[in-house]
């Protein structure tokens, strides 16, 4: 069985690093990280992740733009996306984008909870 | 329309003369008369008249007594006093009491009677018109003030909202990193000594606490917008209760619900109103760590009767006198709130629950939400007896 691949796109690079460390420690995922939208999109095309954790507010191309590009591109459209937010008023934006993304997570989230959320989302989308 | 005049005069000859003068003045007078004070007052109370002409000296009383009685009953009819020659001082006293004019029984009486009456009526009409305009201006001013207050409040909330979501973003990102870091250390440090584990647990609890504060701040500012619909209040109360029921059972709290089944629908934002009731219920629960009783009542009332019971305690500017409202009372059997805390109880960040309890925004958020509903929220408390929170809501039209 091949390892599930997770891509984290967030300009908070410490957050990316620690989530990667945690997921690799407590789960069997292969995790890759990208520090901005542009790198994220590129990485999604090359790494072909099963699931992407995508931060909304990033400098340059923001998360919602990245989401649109991911869904419009045949190489990346099958990756399931969970949006990450630290704001409180992002729910409306996420609702608007809900036809493209699977779910969203408000930071801070602890590692076991994040692991469960990823597992459930993958299962819901038939990725075994 | 004829001018309705009441002549009050105990001298029948004088009465007859006045009647004739008015008849001669033209056909636009409808004259009624009274020959003593009792008959006069009866007729005045039964009224209305366009003008009252009263002889100063009646059998047992004077015109001043009649005018005072009218003032006492709030009857405002142009009142002209008729005095004998040389009684100007009396006339002045009468004018001070509110008489419109005076007439002296002299040679000019017959010539001036008609003019004085018409002048008094004109003054009365001008006065009423002025009062009407003043009332309109006052109402328009009050409405403007109310709208302005609401505008300021929602501007404040919207500014706070922007600030809050900015702060949320700036703080939650580092909190996210700390949280992941703690989890990593927890898993990575094998054979942890108990004080290391203890420290990590404390760190994690603190991250969660800081995050709760951010959440409350966002809730506080989010009251700025409501999604109002006609809602069934009993349904909202039920769903609020269902969310806290299990905890109540665990905390040994007995809930008594005394709501009327046929309550009219209220204009409400269902989710926000639930938040208000849950806040109040949780406060009640937290005030009774040894367990206790919470009574929930909901009933319909007229605004007027509601004010009689509670007096001026709930300002309800947006309600019309006699407008019906629905009241919800949530009463606990807890220790009550000390007098010095009552004034601060709705203030943001006021809490008596200590660092591990609430942030102190629950009641403040609740009040914002209820104010946005144009309703009222009030807290009454007696030490040793308990606390009652009353929420007043407007009934949905139609």
Coordinates of C-alpha atoms in Angstrom, one line a residue:
Chain A
X1 CA 0.0 0.0 0.0
X2 CA 1.4 3.4 -1.0
X3 CA 1.6 6.2 1.5
X4 CA -1.0 8.9 1.3
X5 CA 0.4 12.2 0.3
X6 CA -0.4 15.4 2.1
X7 CA 0.6 18.9 0.9
X8 CA 0.6 21.9 3.3
X9 CA 0.5 25.3 1.7
X10 CA 0.9 28.1 4.3
X11 CA 3.1 31.2 4.6
X12 CA 3.5 30.3 8.3
X13 CA 6.5 28.1 7.6
X14 CA 7.0 27.1 11.3
X15 CA 3.4 25.9 11.3
X16 CA 4.1 23.9 8.1
X17 CA 7.2 22.3 9.5
X18 CA 5.6 21.3 12.8
X19 CA 2.5 19.9 11.2
X20 CA 4.8 17.9 8.9
X21 CA 6.8 16.6 11.9
X22 CA 3.6 15.7 13.8
X23 CA 1.9 13.9 10.9
X24 CA 5.0 11.9 10.1
X25 CA 5.3 11.0 13.7
X26 CA 1.7 9.9 14.5
X27 CA 0.5 8.8 11.1
X28 CA 1.8 7.2 7.9
X29 CA 1.5 10.1 5.6
X30 CA 4.1 11.5 3.3
X31 CA 4.1 15.2 3.8
X32 CA 5.3 18.0 1.7
X33 CA 5.2 21.8 2.4
X34 CA 5.0 25.0 0.4
X35 CA 5.5 28.5 1.8
X36 CA 3.3 30.5 -0.6
X37 CA 0.5 30.1 -3.2
X38 CA 2.7 30.0 -6.2
X39 CA 5.1 27.3 -4.8
X40 CA 2.1 25.5 -3.5
X41 CA 0.4 25.2 -6.9
X42 CA 3.7 24.1 -8.5
X43 CA 4.3 21.6 -5.8
X44 CA 0.7 20.2 -6.2
X45 CA 1.4 19.5 -9.8
X46 CA 4.6 17.7 -9.1
X47 CA 3.9 16.0 -5.8
X48 CA 0.3 15.0 -6.7
X49 CA -1.0 15.0 -3.1
X50 CA -4.2 13.1 -2.1
X51 CA -5.0 16.0 0.2
X52 CA -4.0 19.6 0.5
X53 CA -4.1 21.8 3.6
X54 CA -4.5 25.3 2.2
X55 CA -4.2 28.5 4.2
X56 CA -6.6 31.3 3.1
X57 CA -4.7 34.4 3.9
X58 CA -1.3 34.4 2.2
X59 CA 0.7 37.2 0.6
X60 CA 0.8 37.1 -3.2
X61 CA -1.8 34.6 -4.4
X62 CA -4.2 34.0 -1.6
X63 CA -5.7 30.6 -0.7
X64 CA -8.9 31.1 -2.5
X65 CA -7.1 31.9 -5.8
X66 CA -4.9 28.9 -5.4
X67 CA -8.0 26.8 -4.8
X68 CA -9.5 28.0 -8.1
X69 CA -6.4 27.2 -10.0
X70 CA -6.1 23.8 -8.4
X71 CA -9.6 22.9 -9.4
X72 CA -9.3 24.3 -12.9
X73 CA -6.2 22.2 -13.6
X74 CA -6.7 18.6 -14.7
X75 CA -3.4 17.6 -13.0
X76 CA -4.5 18.9 -9.6
X77 CA -8.3 18.8 -9.6
X78 CA -8.5 15.4 -7.9
X79 CA -6.6 16.5 -4.8
X80 CA -9.0 17.0 -1.9
X81 CA -8.6 20.4 -0.3
X82 CA -9.1 21.4 3.4
X83 CA -8.9 25.2 3.9
X84 CA -7.0 26.6 6.9
X85 CA -8.0 29.8 8.6
X86 CA -6.9 31.8 11.6
X87 CA -9.5 34.6 11.2
X88 CA -12.9 34.6 12.6
X89 CA -14.7 36.1 9.6
X90 CA -13.5 33.7 6.9
X91 CA -16.5 31.3 7.2
X92 CA -18.5 33.3 4.6
X93 CA -15.6 33.1 2.1
X94 CA -15.2 29.4 2.8
X95 CA -19.0 28.9 2.3
X96 CA -18.6 30.6 -1.1
X97 CA -15.8 28.3 -2.0
X98 CA -17.4 25.2 -0.5
X99 CA -18.2 23.7 -3.9
X100 CA -14.4 23.4 -4.4
X101 CA -13.1 22.6 -1.0
X102 CA -14.0 19.7 1.3
X103 CA -13.9 21.3 4.7
X104 CA -12.1 23.9 6.7
X105 CA -10.1 24.1 9.9
X106 CA -9.7 27.0 12.2
X107 CA -6.3 27.4 13.9
X108 CA -5.1 26.4 16.4
X109 CA -5.8 22.7 16.0
X110 CA -4.0 20.0 17.9
X111 CA -2.2 17.2 16.1
X112 CA -4.6 14.3 17.0
X113 CA -7.6 16.3 15.9
X114 CA -5.9 17.2 12.6
X115 CA -5.0 13.6 12.0
X116 CA -8.7 12.5 12.5
X117 CA -10.0 15.3 10.2
X118 CA -7.6 14.2 7.4
X119 CA -8.5 10.6 7.9
X120 CA -12.2 11.3 7.7
X121 CA -11.9 13.5 4.7
X122 CA -9.9 11.0 2.8
X123 CA -12.4 8.3 3.7
X124 CA -15.3 10.4 2.7
X125 CA -13.7 11.0 -0.7
X126 CA -13.1 7.3 -1.3
X127 CA -9.3 7.6 -1.0
X128 CA -8.1 4.4 0.7
Chain B
X1 CA -69.4 74.3 12.4
X2 CA -71.0 76.4 15.2
X3 CA -68.9 77.5 18.1
X4 CA -70.0 75.6 21.3
X5 CA -70.1 78.0 24.2
X6 CA -70.8 77.2 27.8
X7 CA -72.0 80.2 29.8
X8 CA -71.6 79.9 33.6
X9 CA -73.6 82.5 35.4
X10 CA -75.8 82.4 38.5
X11 CA -77.6 85.7 37.7
X12 CA -80.3 84.7 35.2
X13 CA -80.7 88.2 33.9
X14 CA -77.0 88.5 33.0
X15 CA -77.2 85.0 31.4
X16 CA -80.1 86.1 29.2
X17 CA -78.2 89.3 28.2
X18 CA -75.0 87.3 27.2
X19 CA -77.1 84.8 25.2
X20 CA -78.7 87.6 23.3
X21 CA -75.5 89.3 22.5
X22 CA -74.1 86.1 21.1
X23 CA -77.3 85.5 19.0
X24 CA -77.0 89.0 17.6
X25 CA -73.3 88.5 16.8
X26 CA -74.3 86.0 14.2
X27 CA -75.8 82.5 13.8
X28 CA -72.5 80.7 14.5
X29 CA -72.9 80.2 18.3
X30 CA -74.4 77.1 19.9
X31 CA -74.9 78.3 23.5
X32 CA -75.3 76.1 26.6
X33 CA -75.5 77.4 30.1
X34 CA -75.0 76.4 33.8
X35 CA -76.2 78.4 36.8
X36 CA -74.1 76.8 39.5
X37 CA -70.7 75.2 39.9
X38 CA -71.9 71.7 40.2
X39 CA -73.9 71.9 36.9
X40 CA -71.0 73.7 35.3
X41 CA -68.5 71.0 36.2
X42 CA -70.8 68.3 35.1
X43 CA -71.3 69.9 31.7
X44 CA -67.6 70.7 31.4
X45 CA -66.6 67.0 32.1
X46 CA -69.3 65.8 29.7
X47 CA -68.1 68.4 27.1
X48 CA -66.3 69.3 25.0
X49 CA -66.9 73.0 24.4
X50 CA -65.0 75.4 22.2
X51 CA -65.0 78.1 24.8
X52 CA -66.2 78.6 28.4
X53 CA -67.4 81.9 29.7
X54 CA -67.5 82.0 33.5
X55 CA -68.7 84.7 35.8
X56 CA -66.1 85.2 38.5
X57 CA -68.3 85.1 41.6
X58 CA -70.7 82.2 41.7
X59 CA -72.8 81.2 44.7
X60 CA -70.4 79.1 46.8
X61 CA -67.2 79.2 44.7
X62 CA -65.4 81.4 42.2
X63 CA -64.3 80.9 38.6
X64 CA -60.8 80.2 40.0
X65 CA -62.1 77.0 41.7
X66 CA -63.7 75.8 38.4
X67 CA -60.6 76.5 36.4
X68 CA -58.4 74.7 39.0
X69 CA -60.8 71.7 38.9
X70 CA -60.5 71.7 35.1
X71 CA -56.7 71.9 35.3
X72 CA -56.7 69.0 37.8
X73 CA -58.7 66.9 35.3
X74 CA -56.4 68.1 32.5
X75 CA -59.3 69.7 30.5
X76 CA -57.9 72.3 28.2
X77 CA -60.7 74.5 26.9
X78 CA -60.4 78.3 26.3
X79 CA -61.7 79.8 29.6
X80 CA -62.7 83.4 29.8
X81 CA -63.5 84.9 33.1
X82 CA -66.1 87.7 33.5
X83 CA -65.5 90.1 36.4
X84 CA -67.1 93.2 37.7
X85 CA -65.5 96.6 37.1
X86 CA -62.4 97.3 39.2
X87 CA -61.5 93.6 39.7
X88 CA -58.4 93.5 37.4
X89 CA -56.3 91.8 40.1
X90 CA -58.7 88.9 40.0
X91 CA -58.3 88.8 36.3
X92 CA -54.6 88.6 36.6
X93 CA -54.8 85.8 39.1
X94 CA -57.1 83.9 36.7
X95 CA -54.7 84.4 33.8
X96 CA -51.9 83.1 35.9
X97 CA -54.0 80.0 36.5
X98 CA -54.5 79.5 32.8
X99 CA -57.5 81.5 31.8
X100 CA -57.3 82.7 28.2
X101 CA -58.8 86.2 28.7
X102 CA -61.1 88.3 30.9
X103 CA -64.1 90.5 30.3
X104 CA -65.3 93.3 32.4
X105 CA -69.0 93.8 32.8
X106 CA -69.1 97.4 31.7
X107 CA -70.6 99.4 28.8
X108 CA -68.2 97.7 26.4
X109 CA -69.2 94.2 27.4
X110 CA -71.7 93.8 24.6
X111 CA -69.3 95.0 21.9
X112 CA -66.3 93.0 23.0
X113 CA -67.9 89.7 23.9
X114 CA -67.9 88.2 20.4
X115 CA -64.3 89.5 19.7
X116 CA -62.9 88.2 22.9
X117 CA -64.4 84.7 22.4
X118 CA -63.1 84.4 18.8
X119 CA -59.7 85.7 19.9
X120 CA -59.5 83.1 22.7
X121 CA -60.5 80.3 20.2
X122 CA -57.9 81.5 17.8
X123 CA -55.2 81.5 20.5
X124 CA -56.3 78.0 21.6
X125 CA -56.0 76.7 18.0
X126 CA -52.6 78.3 17.6
X127 CA -51.5 76.8 20.8
X128 CA -52.7 73.3 19.8
X129 CA -51.0 73.7 16.4
X130 CA -47.8 74.6 18.1
X131 CA -48.1 71.7 20.6
X132 CA -48.7 69.4 17.7
X133 CA -45.7 70.6 15.9
X134 CA -43.6 70.4 19.0
X135 CA -44.7 66.9 19.5
X136 CA -43.8 66.0 16.0
X137 CA -40.4 67.6 16.3
X138 CA -39.8 65.8 19.6
X139 CA -40.8 62.5 18.1
X140 CA -38.7 63.1 15.0
X141 CA -35.8 64.0 17.3
X142 CA -36.2 60.9 19.5
X143 CA -36.3 58.8 16.4
X144 CA -33.3 60.4 15.0
X145 CA -31.4 60.0 18.3
X146 CA -32.4 56.4 18.5
X147 CA -31.3 55.7 14.9
X148 CA -28.1 57.6 15.6
X149 CA -27.4 55.6 18.7
X150 CA -28.0 52.4 16.8
X151 CA -25.7 53.6 14.1
X152 CA -22.9 54.5 16.5
X153 CA -23.3 51.2 18.2
X154 CA -23.2 49.2 15.0
X155 CA -20.2 51.3 13.7
X156 CA -18.5 50.6 17.0
X157 CA -19.2 46.9 16.6
X158 CA -18.1 46.9 13.0
X159 CA -14.8 48.6 13.9
X160 CA -14.4 46.2 16.8
X161 CA -15.3 43.3 14.4
X162 CA -12.5 44.3 12.0
X163 CA -10.1 44.7 14.9
X164 CA -11.2 41.4 16.3
X165 CA -10.7 39.4 13.1
X166 CA -7.3 41.0 12.6
X167 CA -6.3 40.2 16.1
X168 CA -7.7 36.7 15.7
X169 CA -5.5 36.1 12.6
X170 CA -2.4 37.5 14.2
X171 CA -2.8 35.5 17.4
X172 CA -4.3 32.3 16.2
X173 CA -1.4 31.6 13.8
X174 CA 1.3 31.6 16.5
X175 CA -1.2 29.7 18.7
X176 CA -1.4 27.1 15.9
X177 CA 2.4 26.8 15.9
X178 CA 2.6 26.5 19.7
X179 CA -0.1 23.8 19.7
X180 CA 1.7 21.7 17.1
X181 CA 4.9 22.2 18.9
X182 CA 3.5 20.9 22.2
X183 CA 2.0 17.9 20.4
X184 CA 5.3 17.2 18.8
X185 CA 7.2 17.4 22.1
X186 CA 4.6 15.3 23.8
X187 CA 5.1 12.5 21.3
X188 CA 8.8 12.9 20.9
X189 CA 10.0 12.9 24.5
X190 CA 10.0 9.3 25.5
X191 CA 9.8 8.3 29.2
X192 CA 8.8 11.7 30.2
X193 CA 9.2 12.7 33.8
X194 CA 5.9 13.7 35.3
X195 CA 6.8 17.3 35.6
X196 CA 7.6 17.5 31.9
X197 CA 4.2 16.0 31.0
X198 CA 2.6 18.3 33.5
X199 CA 4.2 21.4 31.9
X200 CA 3.1 20.3 28.5
X201 CA -0.4 19.9 29.7
X202 CA -0.4 23.3 31.2
X203 CA 0.9 24.9 28.0
X204 CA -1.8 23.2 26.0
X205 CA -4.5 24.3 28.3
X206 CA -3.2 27.9 28.1
X207 CA -3.2 27.8 24.3
X208 CA -6.8 26.7 24.4
X209 CA -7.7 29.4 26.9
X210 CA -6.1 32.1 24.7
X211 CA -8.1 30.7 21.8
X212 CA -11.3 30.9 23.8
X213 CA -10.7 34.5 24.5
X214 CA -10.2 35.2 20.7
X215 CA -13.4 33.3 20.0
X216 CA -15.4 35.3 22.5
X217 CA -14.1 38.5 21.1
X218 CA -15.2 37.5 17.7
X219 CA -18.7 36.5 19.0
X220 CA -18.9 39.9 20.7
X221 CA -18.3 41.8 17.5
X222 CA -20.4 39.4 15.4
X223 CA -23.6 40.6 17.1
X224 CA -23.4 43.4 14.6
X225 CA -25.5 41.6 12.0
X226 CA -28.7 39.7 12.6
X227 CA -30.8 37.4 10.4
X228 CA -34.3 38.3 11.7
X229 CA -37.2 36.0 11.0
X230 CA -40.5 35.3 12.8
X231 CA -39.6 32.5 15.1
X232 CA -41.3 30.2 17.6
X233 CA -39.8 31.1 20.9
X234 CA -40.6 27.8 22.6
X235 CA -38.7 26.1 19.9
X236 CA -35.7 28.3 20.5
X237 CA -35.9 27.7 24.2
X238 CA -36.1 24.0 23.7
X239 CA -33.1 23.8 21.4
X240 CA -31.1 26.0 23.8
X241 CA -32.0 23.7 26.7
X242 CA -31.2 20.5 24.7
X243 CA -27.6 21.8 24.3
X244 CA -27.0 22.2 28.1
X245 CA -29.3 19.5 29.5
X246 CA -26.7 16.9 29.9
X247 CA -24.4 19.2 31.8
X248 CA -27.3 20.3 34.0
X249 CA -28.0 16.7 34.9
X250 CA -24.3 16.1 35.7
X251 CA -24.2 19.3 37.8
X252 CA -27.4 18.2 39.7
X253 CA -29.5 21.1 38.4
X254 CA -33.3 20.7 38.2
X255 CA -35.0 22.6 35.4
X256 CA -38.6 23.7 35.6
X257 CA -40.1 25.0 32.3
X258 CA -43.3 27.0 32.6
X259 CA -43.9 28.4 29.1
X260 CA -47.2 29.1 27.5
X261 CA -48.0 27.0 24.4
X262 CA -49.7 29.6 22.4
X263 CA -47.0 32.3 22.4
X264 CA -47.0 34.6 19.3
X265 CA -43.9 34.4 17.1
X266 CA -41.1 36.8 17.8
X267 CA -38.8 38.6 15.4
X268 CA -35.5 36.9 16.1
X269 CA -32.2 35.6 14.9
X270 CA -32.6 32.0 16.0
X271 CA -28.9 31.2 16.4
X272 CA -28.1 34.4 18.2
X273 CA -31.1 34.1 20.5
X274 CA -30.0 30.6 21.4
X275 CA -26.6 31.9 22.2
X276 CA -28.3 34.4 24.6
X277 CA -30.3 31.8 26.4
X278 CA -27.4 29.4 26.6
X279 CA -25.2 32.2 28.1
X280 CA -27.9 32.9 30.8
X281 CA -28.4 29.2 31.5
X282 CA -24.7 28.5 31.9
X283 CA -24.2 31.5 34.1
X284 CA -27.1 30.2 36.3
X285 CA -25.5 26.8 36.4
X286 CA -22.1 28.1 37.3
X287 CA -23.5 30.1 40.1
X288 CA -24.8 26.9 41.7
X289 CA -21.8 24.5 42.1
X290 CA -23.7 22.5 44.7
X291 CA -26.7 22.1 42.3
X292 CA -30.0 23.9 42.5
X293 CA -33.1 24.8 40.5
X294 CA -33.7 26.9 37.3
X295 CA -37.1 28.0 36.4
X296 CA -37.8 29.2 32.8
X297 CA -41.0 31.1 32.1
X298 CA -42.2 32.6 28.8
X299 CA -45.4 34.6 28.4
X300 CA -47.1 37.4 26.5
X301 CA -47.5 40.9 28.1
X302 CA -48.4 44.4 27.2
X303 CA -45.6 46.8 27.4
X304 CA -47.5 49.0 29.8
X305 CA -48.2 46.3 32.3
X306 CA -44.7 45.1 32.1
X307 CA -43.5 48.5 33.0
X308 CA -45.8 48.6 36.0
X309 CA -44.2 45.5 37.4
X310 CA -40.6 46.4 36.8
X311 CA -40.8 50.1 36.5
X312 CA -38.2 52.0 34.5
X313 CA -35.6 49.3 34.7
X314 CA -35.8 48.2 31.1
X315 CA -35.6 51.0 28.6
X316 CA -37.6 50.0 25.6
X317 CA -37.5 53.1 23.4
X318 CA -38.5 51.3 20.3
X319 CA -41.8 49.9 21.8
X320 CA -45.1 51.8 21.6
X321 CA -47.2 52.1 24.7
X322 CA -49.5 49.1 24.9
X323 CA -47.4 47.1 22.4
X324 CA -47.4 43.5 23.2
X325 CA -44.2 41.7 23.9
X326 CA -43.0 38.3 24.8
X327 CA -41.0 38.0 28.1
X328 CA -38.7 35.2 29.0
X329 CA -37.6 34.8 32.6
X330 CA -34.8 32.6 33.7
X331 CA -34.6 32.4 37.4
X332 CA -32.0 30.4 39.5
X333 CA -31.8 29.5 43.2
X334 CA -28.2 30.5 43.4
X335 CA -26.4 32.8 45.9
X336 CA -27.4 36.0 44.0
X337 CA -25.2 38.8 42.8
X338 CA -23.7 41.3 45.3
X339 CA -25.0 44.9 44.9
X340 CA -21.5 46.2 43.8
X341 CA -21.4 43.8 40.9
X342 CA -24.9 44.4 39.6
X343 CA -23.8 47.7 37.9
X344 CA -20.9 46.0 36.1
X345 CA -22.6 42.7 35.2
X346 CA -23.3 43.6 31.6
X347 CA -19.8 45.2 31.1
X348 CA -17.4 43.5 28.6
X349 CA -14.7 41.4 30.4
X350 CA -16.4 41.6 33.8
X351 CA -16.3 38.2 35.3
X352 CA -16.2 36.7 38.8
X353 CA -15.3 33.2 37.6
X354 CA -11.5 33.5 37.8
X355 CA -8.9 32.7 35.2
X356 CA -10.3 29.2 34.3
X357 CA -13.9 30.4 34.0
X358 CA -15.4 32.6 31.4
X359 CA -13.8 35.5 29.7
X360 CA -16.6 37.8 30.9
X361 CA -18.2 38.5 27.6
X362 CA -21.3 36.3 27.9
X363 CA -23.8 38.8 29.3
X364 CA -22.2 41.6 27.3
X365 CA -22.7 39.7 24.1
X366 CA -26.2 38.8 25.1
X367 CA -27.1 42.4 25.8
X368 CA -25.7 43.4 22.4
X369 CA -27.8 40.7 20.7
X370 CA -31.0 41.7 22.5
X371 CA -30.4 45.4 21.8
X372 CA -30.0 44.6 18.1
X373 CA -33.4 42.8 18.4
X374 CA -34.8 46.1 19.8
X375 CA -35.8 44.2 22.9
X376 CA -34.6 44.5 26.5
X377 CA -32.6 42.4 29.0
X378 CA -32.5 42.9 32.7
X379 CA -31.0 41.2 35.7
X380 CA -32.5 41.2 39.2
X381 CA -30.8 39.6 42.1
X382 CA -31.3 39.1 45.8
X383 CA -28.4 37.8 47.9
X384 CA -29.2 34.3 49.2
X385 CA -32.3 34.0 47.1
X386 CA -31.2 33.9 43.5
X387 CA -31.0 35.7 40.2
X388 CA -33.6 36.4 37.6
X389 CA -32.7 37.4 34.1
X390 CA -35.6 38.8 32.0
X391 CA -35.5 39.0 28.2
X392 CA -38.1 41.1 26.4
X393 CA -38.7 40.5 22.7
X394 CA -40.9 42.2 20.1
X395 CA -43.7 40.2 18.6
X396 CA -43.5 39.5 14.8
X397 CA -46.0 41.6 12.9
X398 CA -48.8 40.0 10.9

